[in-house]
Amino acid sequence: MLFLENVLLALSGLRANKMRSLLTMLGIIIGIASVIAIMTLGDSISSSVTDSMSSMGANNITVGLQQKSTTEETTESGMTFSMGPRATEMSDDDYVTDEMLQDLEERYADSIDGFSLTESVGSGTAQDGSAYAYVSATGLNADALENEDLTLLAGRTLTDRDQEESRKVVLVSDLLVENLLGTSNIEAVGQTVNVLFEERYYAYTIVGVYEYEESSLGFSSSSSEDTETTMYMPLQTARDQNHNTSGYSQFTVLTADGVSASELGTSIEEYLNSRYYSNNESYEISTMTMESVVESMTEMLSTISLAIAAIAGISLLVGGIGVMNIMLVSIMERTREIGTRKALGATNGSIRLQFITEAIVLCLVGGAIGIVLGIAIAAAGTNMLGYAVSPSVAGIVLSVSFSVFIGVFFGYYPANKAAKLNPIEALRYE
């Protein structure tokens, strides 16, 4: 009951001295608003980035060739020493072959759903008279195309027959159709599109139009005409265009449901290196899971957010000093009041509690304003960056807790000074 009375007295004091209270709370408001805004902005970006990366296949495994970290050299005298990796060009024997993929599929039949195989043709310019559109051409197999999760608006997808016969057919975006052809998506199906790659034109037939979606991991051009979209073609068509008769330097394993990508990736790496690359002096197999990338990205963003928030939190200390200062002034102004209360029987503990409560209420009110302001700033920032706002619950709890701590820490000294006042001297204070 005594605590509630002290809270009401503190609120009454805030209303009586609005401007002074606001100036006192300014440091607390700015500090907490900064911490909340930074942590909320960091959580929002982290959440959006990890969701985007997860949608790219958090449970998939990227398998690729890399140069061996060390090579052993033996001198004429018989001494053996290790050297760094040699810069060697890949030969046909270094690449992963279709036979290796078939072996993997048979060995891990219960754990693998398929292999995503792609071939980058590069960036080009699709032209039709004066109209143009920038494209990034990629060849991919059926599993890779399914993994892209495209929304088809018109036409059909790439078929097995397209893949087997290496047909020059493509899937293009609705943005390309709008910028290049100026027709409806349905009318674009069946038309021929000419694309310039490295000073040579290639003709492709459009068999399907998919819905273009901006990536949340990058920034698109301000003009839709200058936006580069992906053009998909059969894998073998892309390999033929690149004159690529070798195997694969990289591929993605699509794991089955319930399979640990990390464990399977380690097993695949060990198996391929022991069976196919044990005698290869230059290259070895390495694996990477999107799951580990997501974890690393989340940890990095969280660390950066906490570091910046800690720097911004310094202003909270400044605000705390302001609270202590105003409490000392308040005690001097209310010295006769303190003396009267002590003369009527108030204990040192009740006087101390009264002023500590006032300091806590002052900090909590400032903290509440700071939280609202911080969320508003973070919402504006995430909206400008194109992310969904995700209020930091941890930041809010931390801010409220810190506000209480500041109230107790910086309010104790003035409260203790008030409690130790001599009642006779206090009553005589002018």
XYZ file of C-alpha atoms in Angstrom:
430
model
C 0.000 0.000 0.000
C 2.852 2.336 0.879
C 4.488 1.614 -2.467
C 1.276 2.472 -4.371
C 1.012 5.772 -2.474
C 4.611 6.564 -3.413
C 3.854 5.841 -7.082
C 0.858 8.179 -7.002
C 2.980 10.884 -5.326
C 5.652 10.436 -8.009
C 3.101 10.747 -10.820
C 1.650 13.836 -9.153
C 5.129 15.354 -9.033
C 5.632 14.613 -12.759
C 2.392 16.406 -13.639
C 3.313 19.393 -11.458
C 6.698 19.825 -13.142
C 6.070 18.655 -16.710
C 8.863 20.504 -18.477
C 11.518 19.703 -15.887
C 10.455 16.035 -15.840
C 10.557 15.842 -19.640
C 14.042 17.353 -19.800
C 15.166 14.941 -17.071
C 13.763 11.963 -18.976
C 15.229 13.083 -22.312
C 18.437 11.098 -21.878
C 16.468 7.982 -20.927
C 14.078 8.457 -23.868
C 16.867 8.920 -26.417
C 18.923 6.033 -25.045
C 16.086 3.513 -24.958
C 14.666 4.669 -28.315
C 18.113 4.150 -29.869
C 18.536 0.682 -28.371
C 15.004 -0.425 -29.344
C 15.302 1.006 -32.878
C 18.674 -0.646 -33.518
C 17.711 -4.039 -32.073
C 14.308 -4.050 -33.829
C 15.884 -3.027 -37.125
C 18.552 -5.713 -36.697
C 15.994 -8.407 -35.837
C 13.804 -7.393 -38.777
C 16.669 -7.540 -41.267
C 17.952 -10.788 -39.758
C 14.487 -12.374 -39.890
C 13.904 -11.315 -43.507
C 17.360 -12.428 -44.654
C 17.171 -15.807 -42.915
C 13.650 -16.411 -44.268
C 14.851 -15.618 -47.781
C 17.884 -17.867 -47.418
C 15.743 -20.633 -45.930
C 13.351 -20.419 -48.862
C 16.365 -20.991 -51.123
C 16.764 -24.399 -49.525
C 18.025 -24.404 -45.948
C 18.100 -28.212 -45.942
C 19.988 -28.562 -49.236
C 23.675 -29.339 -49.612
C 26.003 -27.531 -51.991
C 28.785 -29.831 -53.182
C 31.751 -28.369 -55.022
C 35.362 -28.872 -55.970
C 38.106 -26.915 -54.263
C 41.865 -26.995 -54.448
C 43.509 -29.068 -51.768
C 44.807 -26.982 -48.906
C 48.314 -28.463 -48.913
C 50.541 -30.461 -51.210
C 53.621 -32.388 -50.201
C 56.938 -31.878 -51.960
C 59.976 -34.116 -51.628
C 63.446 -32.709 -52.242
C 66.384 -34.590 -53.764
C 67.761 -35.164 -50.279
C 64.570 -36.967 -49.282
C 63.081 -34.198 -47.124
C 59.292 -33.775 -47.339
C 57.559 -30.468 -46.725
C 54.068 -29.044 -47.269
C 53.154 -26.217 -49.591
C 49.984 -24.231 -50.242
C 47.597 -25.101 -53.072
C 48.914 -24.865 -56.604
C 47.059 -22.709 -59.108
C 46.154 -25.400 -61.638
C 43.465 -25.490 -64.280
C 40.840 -28.179 -63.955
C 41.125 -31.106 -66.315
C 38.331 -33.416 -67.462
C 39.397 -35.941 -64.823
C 38.789 -33.437 -62.010
C 35.093 -32.805 -62.643
C 32.226 -34.663 -61.006
C 30.693 -36.988 -63.603
C 27.175 -38.290 -64.170
C 28.435 -41.719 -63.071
C 29.466 -40.258 -59.684
C 26.032 -38.684 -59.261
C 24.360 -41.974 -60.086
C 26.596 -43.705 -57.558
C 25.621 -41.159 -54.900
C 21.926 -41.544 -55.689
C 22.137 -45.322 -55.282
C 24.213 -45.147 -52.099
C 22.017 -42.539 -50.390
C 18.709 -43.533 -51.971
C 16.725 -42.936 -48.767
C 18.319 -39.555 -48.048
C 18.487 -37.873 -51.458
C 15.509 -36.586 -53.458
C 17.588 -35.485 -56.432
C 20.369 -33.250 -57.722
C 20.033 -29.620 -58.731
C 22.351 -29.073 -61.710
C 22.829 -25.647 -63.276
C 24.966 -24.045 -65.969
C 25.402 -20.291 -66.141
C 25.436 -18.870 -69.668
C 26.009 -15.335 -68.429
C 24.365 -11.961 -68.836
C 22.997 -10.801 -72.170
C 20.639 -8.355 -73.822
C 17.384 -9.464 -75.433
C 16.504 -7.172 -78.320
C 13.484 -6.605 -80.544
C 13.920 -3.505 -82.671
C 14.455 -0.570 -80.344
C 13.093 -2.488 -77.352
C 15.498 -4.330 -75.079
C 15.667 -6.251 -71.789
C 18.596 -7.449 -69.722
C 18.708 -11.156 -68.911
C 20.819 -13.577 -66.977
C 20.633 -16.958 -68.709
C 20.801 -20.165 -66.722
C 20.500 -23.762 -67.825
C 19.050 -26.190 -65.320
C 17.763 -29.724 -65.026
C 14.276 -30.771 -63.876
C 15.185 -30.943 -60.169
C 16.793 -27.498 -60.254
C 13.780 -26.028 -62.046
C 11.405 -27.502 -59.478
C 13.590 -26.121 -56.705
C 13.250 -22.602 -58.172
C 9.528 -22.714 -57.272
C 8.452 -20.436 -60.127
C 4.871 -19.205 -60.526
C 3.920 -19.941 -64.135
C 1.590 -17.325 -65.653
C 1.345 -18.610 -69.223
C 2.567 -21.491 -71.369
C 4.329 -24.516 -69.977
C 7.444 -25.416 -68.044
C 10.538 -27.151 -69.456
C 9.843 -30.823 -70.167
C 12.009 -33.942 -70.087
C 11.950 -33.942 -73.878
C 13.313 -30.378 -73.910
C 16.141 -31.599 -71.714
C 16.867 -34.747 -73.722
C 16.838 -33.015 -77.125
C 18.653 -29.860 -75.938
C 15.952 -27.664 -77.401
C 16.488 -23.910 -77.603
C 13.418 -23.090 -75.560
C 13.246 -20.741 -72.583
C 11.149 -19.574 -69.672
C 11.110 -15.781 -69.358
C 9.682 -13.358 -66.805
C 6.534 -11.298 -67.251
C 8.754 -8.231 -66.783
C 10.777 -9.189 -69.856
C 7.567 -9.698 -71.854
C 6.342 -6.252 -70.814
C 9.607 -4.446 -71.582
C 10.633 -6.328 -74.723
C 7.511 -7.537 -76.503
C 4.776 -5.295 -75.137
C 2.214 -8.093 -75.433
C 0.229 -10.212 -73.023
C 1.914 -13.202 -71.398
C -0.223 -15.618 -73.406
C 0.650 -13.917 -76.715
C 4.366 -14.068 -75.839
C 4.333 -17.890 -75.744
C 5.672 -19.253 -79.031
C 7.486 -16.074 -80.017
C 11.211 -16.017 -80.746
C 13.516 -13.892 -78.635
C 17.011 -12.909 -79.797
C 19.647 -12.510 -77.079
C 23.098 -11.019 -77.511
C 25.824 -12.904 -75.614
C 29.413 -11.701 -76.109
C 28.799 -10.141 -79.543
C 26.821 -13.113 -80.844
C 23.051 -13.486 -81.147
C 21.216 -16.636 -80.072
C 17.553 -17.302 -80.896
C 15.241 -19.027 -78.413
C 11.560 -19.880 -78.425
C 9.500 -18.768 -75.427
C 7.513 -21.716 -74.063
C 6.488 -20.223 -70.708
C 6.220 -16.979 -68.770
C 6.769 -16.874 -65.013
C 5.990 -14.174 -62.451
C 8.977 -11.983 -61.624
C 9.595 -11.393 -57.931
C 12.160 -8.996 -56.483
C 14.726 -10.634 -54.258
C 14.734 -9.390 -50.664
C 18.492 -10.054 -50.541
C 19.369 -7.465 -53.140
C 18.397 -4.107 -54.541
C 16.709 -3.858 -57.902
C 17.168 -1.010 -60.333
C 14.975 2.026 -59.918
C 13.803 1.506 -63.525
C 11.990 -1.716 -64.428
C 13.454 -1.475 -67.959
C 16.978 -1.826 -66.548
C 16.142 -4.719 -64.225
C 17.957 -7.940 -65.122
C 15.709 -11.009 -64.954
C 16.593 -14.681 -65.252
C 15.951 -16.636 -68.428
C 15.789 -20.404 -67.882
C 16.712 -22.997 -70.517
C 17.400 -26.766 -70.528
C 20.677 -27.734 -68.891
C 22.174 -29.423 -71.952
C 21.227 -26.437 -74.139
C 23.278 -24.197 -71.877
C 26.174 -26.671 -71.770
C 26.196 -26.915 -75.576
C 26.198 -23.122 -75.883
C 29.154 -22.949 -73.493
C 30.875 -25.828 -75.363
C 31.092 -27.593 -72.019
C 31.758 -31.301 -72.477
C 33.203 -31.834 -69.002
C 31.385 -32.821 -65.843
C 30.279 -30.559 -62.999
C 32.382 -28.421 -60.693
C 29.416 -27.819 -58.386
C 25.947 -29.237 -57.753
C 23.275 -29.174 -55.082
C 21.918 -32.213 -53.271
C 18.192 -32.029 -52.525
C 17.718 -33.875 -49.247
C 14.682 -35.897 -48.243
C 12.381 -34.764 -45.430
C 13.712 -35.403 -41.933
C 17.332 -35.824 -43.068
C 20.049 -33.816 -41.324
C 21.752 -31.798 -44.046
C 24.898 -31.301 -41.960
C 25.395 -35.010 -41.259
C 24.575 -36.061 -44.827
C 26.898 -33.380 -46.221
C 29.783 -34.644 -44.100
C 29.101 -38.225 -45.179
C 28.945 -37.293 -48.900
C 32.176 -35.304 -48.627
C 34.035 -38.186 -46.990
C 32.647 -40.759 -49.437
C 33.481 -38.846 -52.632
C 36.954 -37.874 -51.416
C 37.819 -41.412 -50.346
C 36.444 -43.093 -53.482
C 37.109 -40.655 -56.322
C 39.554 -37.991 -55.154
C 41.978 -39.827 -52.890
C 44.600 -39.871 -55.666
C 43.788 -36.408 -57.028
C 46.740 -34.156 -56.211
C 44.988 -30.849 -56.853
C 41.288 -31.033 -56.034
C 38.958 -32.404 -53.400
C 35.248 -32.322 -52.617
C 33.848 -29.880 -50.071
C 30.249 -29.453 -48.921
C 28.289 -26.560 -47.493
C 24.735 -26.433 -46.162
C 22.464 -23.400 -46.298
C 21.581 -24.254 -42.706
C 25.105 -23.378 -41.554
C 25.088 -20.206 -43.675
C 21.782 -19.108 -42.101
C 23.150 -19.731 -38.603
C 26.345 -17.787 -39.344
C 24.393 -14.909 -40.893
C 21.989 -14.723 -37.939
C 24.846 -14.798 -35.425
C 26.760 -12.085 -37.293
C 23.737 -9.756 -37.570
C 22.855 -10.286 -33.900
C 26.417 -9.500 -32.815
C 26.493 -6.305 -34.882
C 23.092 -5.213 -33.534
C 24.127 -5.824 -29.924
C 27.423 -3.979 -30.404
C 25.724 -0.905 -31.878
C 22.966 -1.067 -29.246
C 25.598 -1.163 -26.484
C 27.188 1.996 -27.891
C 23.786 3.678 -28.095
C 23.102 2.555 -24.533
C 25.825 4.916 -23.258
C 23.251 7.702 -23.472
C 21.273 5.792 -20.818
C 24.111 6.427 -18.374
C 23.945 10.116 -19.216
C 20.200 9.980 -18.615
C 20.791 8.268 -15.283
C 23.107 11.050 -14.184
C 20.373 13.516 -15.128
C 17.910 11.601 -12.941
C 20.304 11.727 -9.992
C 20.845 15.441 -10.497
C 17.136 16.270 -10.572
C 16.469 14.082 -7.532
C 19.113 15.989 -5.540
C 17.476 19.258 -6.586
C 14.068 17.877 -5.636
C 15.312 16.889 -2.171
C 16.696 20.364 -1.563
C 13.356 21.894 -2.587
C 11.416 19.518 -0.330
C 13.679 19.591 2.714
C 10.942 21.057 4.980
C 8.506 18.396 3.699
C 10.990 15.668 4.625
C 11.503 17.204 8.038
C 7.728 17.353 8.636
C 7.279 13.701 7.651
C 10.113 12.582 9.924
C 8.703 14.674 12.792
C 5.372 12.869 12.322
C 7.077 9.491 12.624
C 8.186 8.568 9.136
C 11.131 6.171 9.228
C 14.341 6.497 7.247
C 13.252 3.463 5.203
C 9.935 5.026 4.165
C 11.674 8.281 3.136
C 14.257 6.322 1.189
C 11.548 4.227 -0.530
C 9.596 7.363 -1.472
C 12.451 8.945 -3.405
C 13.685 5.672 -4.952
C 10.112 5.092 -6.194
C 10.044 8.585 -7.704
C 13.311 7.881 -9.538
C 12.010 4.536 -10.814
C 8.716 6.058 -12.006
C 10.641 8.832 -13.753
C 12.797 6.258 -15.580
C 9.862 3.961 -16.408
C 7.829 6.768 -17.938
C 10.847 7.839 -19.959
C 11.436 4.198 -20.912
C 7.834 3.765 -22.100
C 8.105 6.853 -24.309
C 11.472 5.610 -25.598
C 10.060 2.179 -26.471
C 7.197 3.669 -28.503
C 9.555 6.110 -30.226
C 12.120 3.378 -30.918
C 9.550 1.040 -32.493
C 8.228 3.918 -34.616
C 11.756 4.749 -35.855
C 12.482 1.056 -36.556
C 9.177 0.673 -38.428
C 10.023 3.662 -40.616
C 13.539 2.314 -41.247
C 12.442 -1.233 -42.130
C 9.713 0.154 -44.368
C 12.276 2.215 -46.299
C 14.492 -0.872 -46.714
C 11.546 -3.016 -47.754
C 11.589 -5.392 -44.768
C 8.781 -6.426 -42.444
C 9.077 -4.871 -38.984
C 9.772 -7.365 -36.216
C 9.751 -5.681 -32.769
C 12.565 -6.905 -30.558
C 10.940 -8.454 -27.490
C 14.367 -8.980 -25.942
C 15.175 -5.303 -26.529
C 11.934 -4.162 -24.902
C 12.424 -6.391 -21.839
C 16.062 -5.311 -21.582
C 15.111 -1.642 -21.834
C 12.418 -1.863 -19.149
C 14.760 -3.783 -16.853
C 17.530 -1.275 -17.439
C 15.143 1.600 -16.729
C 14.306 0.102 -13.352
C 17.989 -0.511 -12.653
C 18.863 3.108 -13.508
C 16.052 4.336 -11.256
C 17.313 2.290 -8.313
C 21.023 2.884 -8.957
C 20.923 6.622 -9.579
C 18.030 7.237 -7.205
C 19.525 5.505 -4.190
C 22.123 8.147 -3.321
C 19.655 11.086 -3.311
C 17.065 8.930 -1.490
C 19.592 7.885 1.135
C 20.669 11.500 1.582
C 17.038 12.492 2.135
C 16.533 9.664 4.635
C 19.520 10.797 6.722
C 18.401 14.426 7.043
C 18.117 15.707 10.610
C 14.400 16.451 11.143
C 15.068 19.588 13.283
C 17.492 21.060 10.723
C 15.117 20.109 7.914
C 12.214 21.932 9.564
C 14.372 25.057 9.992
C 15.542 24.915 6.319
C 14.558 28.031 4.325
